[in-house]
C-alpha positions as a Python dict, from the first residue, in 0.01 Angstrom:
ca = {
    (1, 'M'): (0, 0, 0),
    (2, 'K'): (282, 242, 86),
    (3, 'K'): (444, 168, -249),
    (4, 'R'): (119, 252, -430),
    (5, 'I'): (85, 582, -246),
    (6, 'A'): (447, 666, -321),
    (7, 'L'): (400, 578, -688),
    (8, 'C'): (87, 795, -709),
    (9, 'A'): (273, 1082, -546),
    (10, 'V'): (560, 1051, -794),
    (11, 'I'): (319, 1042, -1089),
    (12, 'M'): (131, 1348, -959),
    (13, 'L'): (454, 1542, -907),
    (14, 'A'): (575, 1451, -1255),
    (15, 'A'): (243, 1559, -1407),
    (16, 'M'): (255, 1889, -1220),
    (17, 'G'): (607, 1946, -1348),
    (18, 'V'): (499, 1885, -1707),
    (19, 'A'): (202, 2120, -1666),
    (20, 'R'): (429, 2390, -1525),
    (21, 'A'): (686, 2340, -1798),
    (22, 'Q'): (421, 2374, -2067),
    (23, 'G'): (260, 2674, -1898),
    (24, 'L'): (-99, 2783, -1920),
    (25, 'D'): (-265, 2810, -2258),
    (26, 'P'): (-391, 3170, -2269),
    (27, 'I'): (-660, 3091, -2527),
    (28, 'A'): (-800, 2810, -2311),
    (29, 'V'): (-780, 3035, -2003),
    (30, 'R'): (-964, 3321, -2172),
    (31, 'Q'): (-1231, 3091, -2314),
    (32, 'A'): (-1289, 2938, -1970),
    (33, 'G'): (-1293, 3282, -1809),
    (34, 'M'): (-1540, 3417, -2064),
    (35, 'S'): (-1766, 3117, -2008),
    (36, 'L'): (-1758, 3174, -1633),
    (37, 'Q'): (-1831, 3544, -1685),
    (38, 'A'): (-2125, 3456, -1909),
    (39, 'G'): (-2261, 3224, -1639),
    (40, 'D'): (-2223, 3490, -1370),
    (41, 'F'): (-2394, 3748, -1590),
    (42, 'A'): (-2676, 3509, -1678),
    (43, 'F'): (-2734, 3454, -1305),
    (44, 'I'): (-2736, 3830, -1243),
    (45, 'R'): (-2984, 3886, -1527),
    (46, 'S'): (-3212, 3606, -1408),
    (47, 'V'): (-3231, 3745, -1054),
    (48, 'V'): (-3297, 4097, -1184),
    (49, 'A'): (-3567, 3970, -1423),
    (50, 'A'): (-3733, 3771, -1144),
    (51, 'K'): (-3706, 4071, -909),
    (52, 'G'): (-3535, 3844, -660),
    (53, 'D'): (-3306, 3916, -368),
    (54, 'V'): (-3009, 4105, -513),
    (55, 'K'): (-2773, 4064, -219),
    (56, 'P'): (-2635, 3731, -347),
    (57, 'L'): (-2534, 3910, -669),
    (58, 'E'): (-2241, 4075, -494),
    (59, 'A'): (-2018, 3768, -539),
    (60, 'P'): (-2070, 3712, -914),
    (61, 'A'): (-2035, 4085, -976),
    (62, 'K'): (-1704, 4088, -788),
    (63, 'A'): (-1591, 3784, -986),
    (64, 'I'): (-1664, 3963, -1313),
    (65, 'A'): (-1474, 4270, -1189),
    (66, 'K'): (-1170, 4056, -1105),
    (67, 'W'): (-1189, 3879, -1440),
    (68, 'A'): (-1216, 4214, -1623),
    (69, 'A'): (-877, 4313, -1480),
    (70, 'V'): (-725, 3992, -1618),
    (71, 'I'): (-886, 3998, -1964),
    (72, 'P'): (-616, 4203, -2143),
    (73, 'T'): (-341, 3970, -2019),
    (74, 'V'): (-493, 3662, -2183),
    (75, 'F'): (-496, 3829, -2525),
    (76, 'A'): (-119, 3850, -2566),
    (77, 'K'): (41, 3873, -2907),
    (78, 'G'): (76, 3526, -3054),
    (79, 'T'): (-266, 3412, -2935),
    (80, 'E'): (-456, 3537, -3237),
    (81, 'T'): (-541, 3190, -3362),
    (82, 'G'): (-615, 2847, -3225),
    (83, 'H'): (-881, 2671, -3019),
    (84, 'D'): (-1156, 2808, -3244),
    (85, 'T'): (-1099, 3157, -3100),
    (86, 'K'): (-1357, 3417, -3193),
    (87, 'A'): (-1125, 3708, -3114),
    (88, 'L'): (-1097, 3952, -3404),
    (89, 'P'): (-764, 4107, -3515),
    (90, 'E'): (-886, 4439, -3369),
    (91, 'V'): (-807, 4304, -3022),
    (92, 'W'): (-438, 4335, -3110),
    (93, 'S'): (-454, 4633, -3347),
    (94, 'D'): (-660, 4846, -3104),
    (95, 'Q'): (-518, 4747, -2767),
    (96, 'A'): (-612, 5082, -2612),
    (97, 'G'): (-978, 5044, -2713),
    (98, 'F'): (-982, 4683, -2598),
    (99, 'Q'): (-832, 4770, -2260),
    (100, 'K'): (-1072, 5063, -2220),
    (101, 'I'): (-1371, 4831, -2254),
    (102, 'A'): (-1217, 4584, -2009),
    (103, 'V'): (-1172, 4865, -1756),
    (104, 'S'): (-1530, 4982, -1814),
    (105, 'L'): (-1652, 4626, -1764),
    (106, 'G'): (-1469, 4606, -1432),
    (107, 'E'): (-1606, 4941, -1319),
    (108, 'A'): (-1962, 4842, -1408),
    (109, 'A'): (-1925, 4510, -1225),
    (110, 'T'): (-1781, 4681, -917),
    (111, 'K'): (-2068, 4932, -916),
    (112, 'L'): (-2315, 4643, -938),
    (113, 'A'): (-2141, 4462, -650),
    (114, 'V'): (-2175, 4771, -428),
    (115, 'A'): (-2545, 4807, -513),
    (116, 'A'): (-2603, 4436, -453),
    (117, 'K'): (-2433, 4449, -115),
    (118, 'A'): (-2661, 4740, -22),
    (119, 'G'): (-2965, 4545, -140),
    (120, 'D'): (-3062, 4822, -385),
    (121, 'A'): (-3262, 4631, -647),
    (122, 'D'): (-3329, 4935, -867),
    (123, 'E'): (-2961, 5027, -881),
    (124, 'V'): (-2863, 4664, -945),
    (125, 'A'): (-3103, 4655, -1241),
    (126, 'T'): (-2951, 4976, -1381),
    (127, 'D'): (-2598, 4848, -1325),
    (128, 'A'): (-2679, 4510, -1481),
    (129, 'K'): (-2785, 4691, -1798),
    (130, 'L'): (-2461, 4892, -1792),
    (131, 'L'): (-2265, 4570, -1745),
    (132, 'G'): (-2446, 4409, -2038),
    (133, 'D'): (-2373, 4717, -2250),
    (134, 'Q'): (-2001, 4672, -2183),
    (135, 'C'): (-2017, 4306, -2284),
    (136, 'A'): (-2203, 4400, -2602),
    (137, 'A'): (-1958, 4678, -2688),
    (138, 'C'): (-1667, 4438, -2666),
    (139, 'H'): (-1843, 4168, -2868),
    (140, 'K'): (-1945, 4419, -3136),
    (141, 'T'): (-1591, 4541, -3194),
    (142, 'F'): (-1361, 4260, -3086),
    (143, 'R'): (-1545, 3926, -3130),
    (144, 'A'): (-1649, 3739, -3441),
    (145, 'K'): (-2012, 3635, -3457),
}
C-alpha cells in the first residue's frame, strides 16, 4: 500500500512538473474565463428579471470585476489563432480600445457589487444593464459572430 501511495505521489509530481513546464494556454484560459463570466452574468440577469433578492449578486459581480482586470493579459500577441478563437484582429490592433472596454466592464461590475451588497434592487437593475452594454460593446468590436 505504501508503495502505491508513493507511486501515485511521484506520478502526480511529474504531471505537475509537465504542466508547469508547458505553462498555461492563454486561449483556453480566456475561453474558460469568458464562459464563467457569461454564467455569472446570466445569473445576475435572471435574478434581476425575477425581481429576486439582489444581495447574493455581490459575489458574481465581484468575480466579473476581477476577471475584467485579467482579460487584457490573456490576449497577448501570438494568441490570435487556435482553439476556435472568436477574437478579431482588432483586439491586437486596437489594444487601447480593448483595454478601455475591459476597464469599463470592471467598473460596471464593481458598481453592481456595491449596489447588490446594499440590497438596492433598482440600482442593481440599472448596473446590470450597464454591465451588459459593456459586454455588447466588446463583442461588437472585438469578437467574431
